[in-house]
């Protein structure tokens, strides 16, 4: 696989995310998923000097960003993630089901690919676990708490 092409794709994803954020930030946690022809993406970012993360889909409520402007940029983000996935597929690499990209305002980034079969996994469950693992955010809903408890039990058994 062409490392230069991968670098261009990573850069594009980072540029789109940064373009969506309407304020100075210190760190971004992006989740992208491609499963069975459907895809999603969302991220949380930490505003500069603030320990409370902002959820990407809340930007239009918190700032003077129109729904249409946000939606257009969000679609650009999903498209960029799809292009990255296709790069893996077109180069006979194992295709991942989801990724987590962590970007610091210094430009340093880390990307982790996950290859788990998500066809039977619930989207709410995946999001709850991802938020807990990467941001330490505890679920508020009872179903989210049950998903997290089940996950923590499973991880506990695997680590024994």
PDB file of C-alpha atoms in Angstrom:
ATOM      1  CA  UNK A   1       0.000   0.000   0.000  1.00  0.00           C
ATOM      2  CA  UNK A   2       1.247   3.456  -0.879  1.00  0.00           C
ATOM      3  CA  UNK A   3       2.301   5.274   2.309  1.00  0.00           C
ATOM      4  CA  UNK A   4       2.196   8.621   0.522  1.00  0.00           C
ATOM      5  CA  UNK A   5      -1.427   8.044  -0.504  1.00  0.00           C
ATOM      6  CA  UNK A   6      -2.299   7.002   3.064  1.00  0.00           C
ATOM      7  CA  UNK A   7      -0.686  10.187   4.359  1.00  0.00           C
ATOM      8  CA  UNK A   8      -2.792  12.257   1.967  1.00  0.00           C
ATOM      9  CA  UNK A   9      -5.966  10.481   3.115  1.00  0.00           C
ATOM     10  CA  UNK A  10      -5.121  10.888   6.823  1.00  0.00           C
ATOM     11  CA  UNK A  11      -4.383  14.566   6.181  1.00  0.00           C
ATOM     12  CA  UNK A  12      -7.732  15.033   4.422  1.00  0.00           C
ATOM     13  CA  UNK A  13      -9.650  13.463   7.311  1.00  0.00           C
ATOM     14  CA  UNK A  14      -7.820  15.696   9.807  1.00  0.00           C
ATOM     15  CA  UNK A  15      -8.415  18.826   7.697  1.00  0.00           C
ATOM     16  CA  UNK A  16     -12.150  18.190   7.435  1.00  0.00           C
ATOM     17  CA  UNK A  17     -12.499  17.580  11.183  1.00  0.00           C
ATOM     18  CA  UNK A  18     -10.506  20.693  12.052  1.00  0.00           C
ATOM     19  CA  UNK A  19     -12.605  22.704   9.584  1.00  0.00           C
ATOM     20  CA  UNK A  20     -15.795  21.603  11.360  1.00  0.00           C
ATOM     21  CA  UNK A  21     -14.639  22.796  14.796  1.00  0.00           C
ATOM     22  CA  UNK A  22     -15.548  26.483  15.306  1.00  0.00           C
ATOM     23  CA  UNK A  23     -13.092  27.228  18.129  1.00  0.00           C
ATOM     24  CA  UNK A  24      -9.545  26.567  19.294  1.00  0.00           C
ATOM     25  CA  UNK A  25      -9.082  22.979  20.474  1.00  0.00           C
ATOM     26  CA  UNK A  26      -6.414  20.847  22.117  1.00  0.00           C
ATOM     27  CA  UNK A  27      -7.354  17.264  21.204  1.00  0.00           C
ATOM     28  CA  UNK A  28      -9.824  15.439  18.952  1.00  0.00           C
ATOM     29  CA  UNK A  29     -11.105  11.866  19.197  1.00  0.00           C
ATOM     30  CA  UNK A  30     -12.720  10.705  15.947  1.00  0.00           C
ATOM     31  CA  UNK A  31     -14.700   7.508  15.417  1.00  0.00           C
ATOM     32  CA  UNK A  32     -15.391   6.312  11.886  1.00  0.00           C
ATOM     33  CA  UNK A  33     -17.192   3.138  10.897  1.00  0.00           C
ATOM     34  CA  UNK A  34     -17.932   1.299   7.676  1.00  0.00           C
ATOM     35  CA  UNK A  35     -20.062  -1.822   8.016  1.00  0.00           C
ATOM     36  CA  UNK A  36     -22.056  -3.586   5.336  1.00  0.00           C
ATOM     37  CA  UNK A  37     -22.445  -0.597   3.065  1.00  0.00           C
ATOM     38  CA  UNK A  38     -23.372   1.848   5.808  1.00  0.00           C
ATOM     39  CA  UNK A  39     -21.037   4.306   7.436  1.00  0.00           C
ATOM     40  CA  UNK A  40     -20.951   6.783  10.242  1.00  0.00           C
ATOM     41  CA  UNK A  41     -18.559   9.223  11.828  1.00  0.00           C
ATOM     42  CA  UNK A  42     -18.557  11.422  14.884  1.00  0.00           C
ATOM     43  CA  UNK A  43     -15.979  13.003  17.083  1.00  0.00           C
ATOM     44  CA  UNK A  44     -15.428  14.697  20.390  1.00  0.00           C
ATOM     45  CA  UNK A  45     -12.969  17.501  20.856  1.00  0.00           C
ATOM     46  CA  UNK A  46     -11.571  19.289  23.855  1.00  0.00           C
ATOM     47  CA  UNK A  47     -11.711  23.080  23.557  1.00  0.00           C
ATOM     48  CA  UNK A  48      -8.416  24.772  24.392  1.00  0.00           C
ATOM     49  CA  UNK A  49      -8.120  25.062  28.193  1.00  0.00           C
ATOM     50  CA  UNK A  50     -11.245  22.979  28.862  1.00  0.00           C
ATOM     51  CA  UNK A  51     -11.576  19.441  30.229  1.00  0.00           C
ATOM     52  CA  UNK A  52     -15.133  18.914  28.972  1.00  0.00           C
ATOM     53  CA  UNK A  53     -15.343  17.358  25.513  1.00  0.00           C
ATOM     54  CA  UNK A  54     -17.757  18.711  22.897  1.00  0.00           C
ATOM     55  CA  UNK A  55     -19.694  16.199  20.785  1.00  0.00           C
ATOM     56  CA  UNK A  56     -19.483  16.936  17.069  1.00  0.00           C
ATOM     57  CA  UNK A  57     -23.224  16.680  16.461  1.00  0.00           C
ATOM     58  CA  UNK A  58     -23.836  19.338  19.161  1.00  0.00           C
ATOM     59  CA  UNK A  59     -21.835  22.006  17.310  1.00  0.00           C
ATOM     60  CA  UNK A  60     -24.897  23.482  15.569  1.00  0.00           C
ATOM     61  CA  UNK A  61     -26.639  23.932  18.925  1.00  0.00           C
ATOM     62  CA  UNK A  62     -23.636  25.443  20.695  1.00  0.00           C
ATOM     63  CA  UNK A  63     -22.319  27.732  17.952  1.00  0.00           C
ATOM     64  CA  UNK A  64     -23.634  29.804  15.080  1.00  0.00           C
ATOM     65  CA  UNK A  65     -23.073  27.016  12.565  1.00  0.00           C
ATOM     66  CA  UNK A  66     -26.016  26.187  10.312  1.00  0.00           C
ATOM     67  CA  UNK A  67     -27.326  22.638  10.025  1.00  0.00           C
ATOM     68  CA  UNK A  68     -26.682  22.674   6.268  1.00  0.00           C
ATOM     69  CA  UNK A  69     -23.070  23.846   6.664  1.00  0.00           C
ATOM     70  CA  UNK A  70     -22.410  21.210   9.324  1.00  0.00           C
ATOM     71  CA  UNK A  71     -24.116  18.497   7.271  1.00  0.00           C
ATOM     72  CA  UNK A  72     -22.042  19.339   4.201  1.00  0.00           C
ATOM     73  CA  UNK A  73     -18.799  19.119   6.186  1.00  0.00           C
ATOM     74  CA  UNK A  74     -19.930  15.927   7.935  1.00  0.00           C
ATOM     75  CA  UNK A  75     -20.561  14.313   4.531  1.00  0.00           C
ATOM     76  CA  UNK A  76     -17.062  15.382   3.456  1.00  0.00           C
ATOM     77  CA  UNK A  77     -15.721  13.636   6.558  1.00  0.00           C
ATOM     78  CA  UNK A  78     -17.621  10.423   5.854  1.00  0.00           C
ATOM     79  CA  UNK A  79     -16.456  10.543   2.220  1.00  0.00           C
ATOM     80  CA  UNK A  80     -12.827  10.927   3.335  1.00  0.00           C
ATOM     81  CA  UNK A  81     -13.169   7.948   5.689  1.00  0.00           C
ATOM     82  CA  UNK A  82     -14.729   5.889   2.874  1.00  0.00           C
ATOM     83  CA  UNK A  83     -11.803   6.767   0.589  1.00  0.00           C
ATOM     84  CA  UNK A  84      -9.392   5.526   3.256  1.00  0.00           C
ATOM     85  CA  UNK A  85     -11.364   2.272   3.578  1.00  0.00           C
ATOM     86  CA  UNK A  86     -11.345   1.831  -0.224  1.00  0.00           C
ATOM     87  CA  UNK A  87      -7.580   2.386  -0.279  1.00  0.00           C
ATOM     88  CA  UNK A  88      -7.226  -0.616   2.036  1.00  0.00           C
ATOM     89  CA  UNK A  89      -9.637  -2.700  -0.039  1.00  0.00           C
ATOM     90  CA  UNK A  90      -8.143  -1.729  -3.414  1.00  0.00           C
ATOM     91  CA  UNK A  91      -4.682  -2.719  -2.185  1.00  0.00           C
ATOM     92  CA  UNK A  92      -5.801  -6.149  -0.943  1.00  0.00           C
ATOM     93  CA  UNK A  93      -5.376  -5.168   2.694  1.00  0.00           C
ATOM     94  CA  UNK A  94      -7.720  -6.474   5.347  1.00  0.00           C
ATOM     95  CA  UNK A  95     -10.592  -3.997   5.516  1.00  0.00           C
ATOM     96  CA  UNK A  96     -11.280  -2.548   8.912  1.00  0.00           C
ATOM     97  CA  UNK A  97     -14.760  -2.022  10.331  1.00  0.00           C
ATOM     98  CA  UNK A  98     -13.989   1.073  12.384  1.00  0.00           C
ATOM     99  CA  UNK A  99     -11.208   3.419  13.274  1.00  0.00           C
ATOM    100  CA  UNK A 100     -10.298   5.803  16.042  1.00  0.00           C
ATOM    101  CA  UNK A 101      -8.144   8.779  15.178  1.00  0.00           C
ATOM    102  CA  UNK A 102      -6.693  10.890  17.976  1.00  0.00           C
ATOM    103  CA  UNK A 103      -5.373  14.258  16.830  1.00  0.00           C
ATOM    104  CA  UNK A 104      -3.512  16.785  18.954  1.00  0.00           C
ATOM    105  CA  UNK A 105      -3.351  20.464  18.057  1.00  0.00           C
ATOM    106  CA  UNK A 106       0.419  20.069  17.606  1.00  0.00           C
ATOM    107  CA  UNK A 107      -0.343  17.922  14.545  1.00  0.00           C
ATOM    108  CA  UNK A 108       0.618  14.666  16.248  1.00  0.00           C
ATOM    109  CA  UNK A 109      -1.901  11.923  15.582  1.00  0.00           C
ATOM    110  CA  UNK A 110      -2.534   8.255  16.197  1.00  0.00           C
ATOM    111  CA  UNK A 111      -4.930   6.026  14.316  1.00  0.00           C
ATOM    112  CA  UNK A 112      -6.165   2.612  15.430  1.00  0.00           C
ATOM    113  CA  UNK A 113      -8.032   0.278  13.120  1.00  0.00           C
ATOM    114  CA  UNK A 114     -10.482  -2.320  14.414  1.00  0.00           C
ATOM    115  CA  UNK A 115     -11.372  -5.412  12.410  1.00  0.00           C
ATOM    116  CA  UNK A 116     -14.157  -6.862  14.573  1.00  0.00           C
ATOM    117  CA  UNK A 117     -17.309  -8.146  12.902  1.00  0.00           C
ATOM    118  CA  UNK A 118     -19.885  -5.521  13.847  1.00  0.00           C
ATOM    119  CA  UNK A 119     -22.812  -6.940  11.874  1.00  0.00           C
ATOM    120  CA  UNK A 120     -24.590  -8.088  15.046  1.00  0.00           C
ATOM    121  CA  UNK A 121     -23.454  -5.237  17.270  1.00  0.00           C
ATOM    122  CA  UNK A 122     -25.804  -2.475  18.319  1.00  0.00           C
ATOM    123  CA  UNK A 123     -24.729   1.062  17.299  1.00  0.00           C
ATOM    124  CA  UNK A 124     -25.708   2.489  20.702  1.00  0.00           C
ATOM    125  CA  UNK A 125     -23.660  -0.196  22.447  1.00  0.00           C
ATOM    126  CA  UNK A 126     -20.594   0.485  20.275  1.00  0.00           C
ATOM    127  CA  UNK A 127     -20.815   4.226  20.884  1.00  0.00           C
ATOM    128  CA  UNK A 128     -21.256   3.789  24.640  1.00  0.00           C
ATOM    129  CA  UNK A 129     -18.191   1.560  24.885  1.00  0.00           C
ATOM    130  CA  UNK A 130     -16.093   3.795  22.612  1.00  0.00           C
ATOM    131  CA  UNK A 131     -16.940   6.910  24.669  1.00  0.00           C
ATOM    132  CA  UNK A 132     -16.021   5.091  27.876  1.00  0.00           C
ATOM    133  CA  UNK A 133     -12.756   3.648  26.520  1.00  0.00           C
ATOM    134  CA  UNK A 134     -11.471   6.811  24.872  1.00  0.00           C
ATOM    135  CA  UNK A 135     -13.024   9.658  26.847  1.00  0.00           C
ATOM    136  CA  UNK A 136     -13.961   8.126  30.191  1.00  0.00           C
ATOM    137  CA  UNK A 137     -17.583   9.196  29.667  1.00  0.00           C
ATOM    138  CA  UNK A 138     -20.031   7.130  31.696  1.00  0.00           C
ATOM    139  CA  UNK A 139     -23.390   6.375  30.090  1.00  0.00           C
ATOM    140  CA  UNK A 140     -26.467   8.172  31.406  1.00  0.00           C
ATOM    141  CA  UNK A 141     -29.164   5.845  30.087  1.00  0.00           C
ATOM    142  CA  UNK A 142     -30.006   2.535  31.722  1.00  0.00           C
ATOM    143  CA  UNK A 143     -29.431   0.675  28.459  1.00  0.00           C
ATOM    144  CA  UNK A 144     -26.028   2.343  28.108  1.00  0.00           C
ATOM    145  CA  UNK A 145     -25.122   1.344  31.661  1.00  0.00           C
ATOM    146  CA  UNK A 146     -26.125  -2.267  30.897  1.00  0.00           C
ATOM    147  CA  UNK A 147     -24.020  -2.267  27.704  1.00  0.00           C
ATOM    148  CA  UNK A 148     -21.006  -0.955  29.604  1.00  0.00           C
ATOM    149  CA  UNK A 149     -21.428  -3.425  32.473  1.00  0.00           C
ATOM    150  CA  UNK A 150     -21.603  -6.298  29.973  1.00  0.00           C
ATOM    151  CA  UNK A 151     -18.502  -5.017  28.189  1.00  0.00           C
ATOM    152  CA  UNK A 152     -16.525  -4.586  31.428  1.00  0.00           C
ATOM    153  CA  UNK A 153     -17.478  -8.104  32.542  1.00  0.00           C
ATOM    154  CA  UNK A 154     -16.305  -9.485  29.197  1.00  0.00           C
ATOM    155  CA  UNK A 155     -13.005  -7.566  29.373  1.00  0.00           C
ATOM    156  CA  UNK A 156     -12.513  -8.715  32.959  1.00  0.00           C
ATOM    157  CA  UNK A 157     -12.922 -12.358  31.922  1.00  0.00           C
ATOM    158  CA  UNK A 158     -10.511 -11.933  28.994  1.00  0.00           C
ATOM    159  CA  UNK A 159      -7.850 -10.470  31.285  1.00  0.00           C
ATOM    160  CA  UNK A 160      -7.964 -13.374  33.746  1.00  0.00           C
TER     161      UNK A 160
END
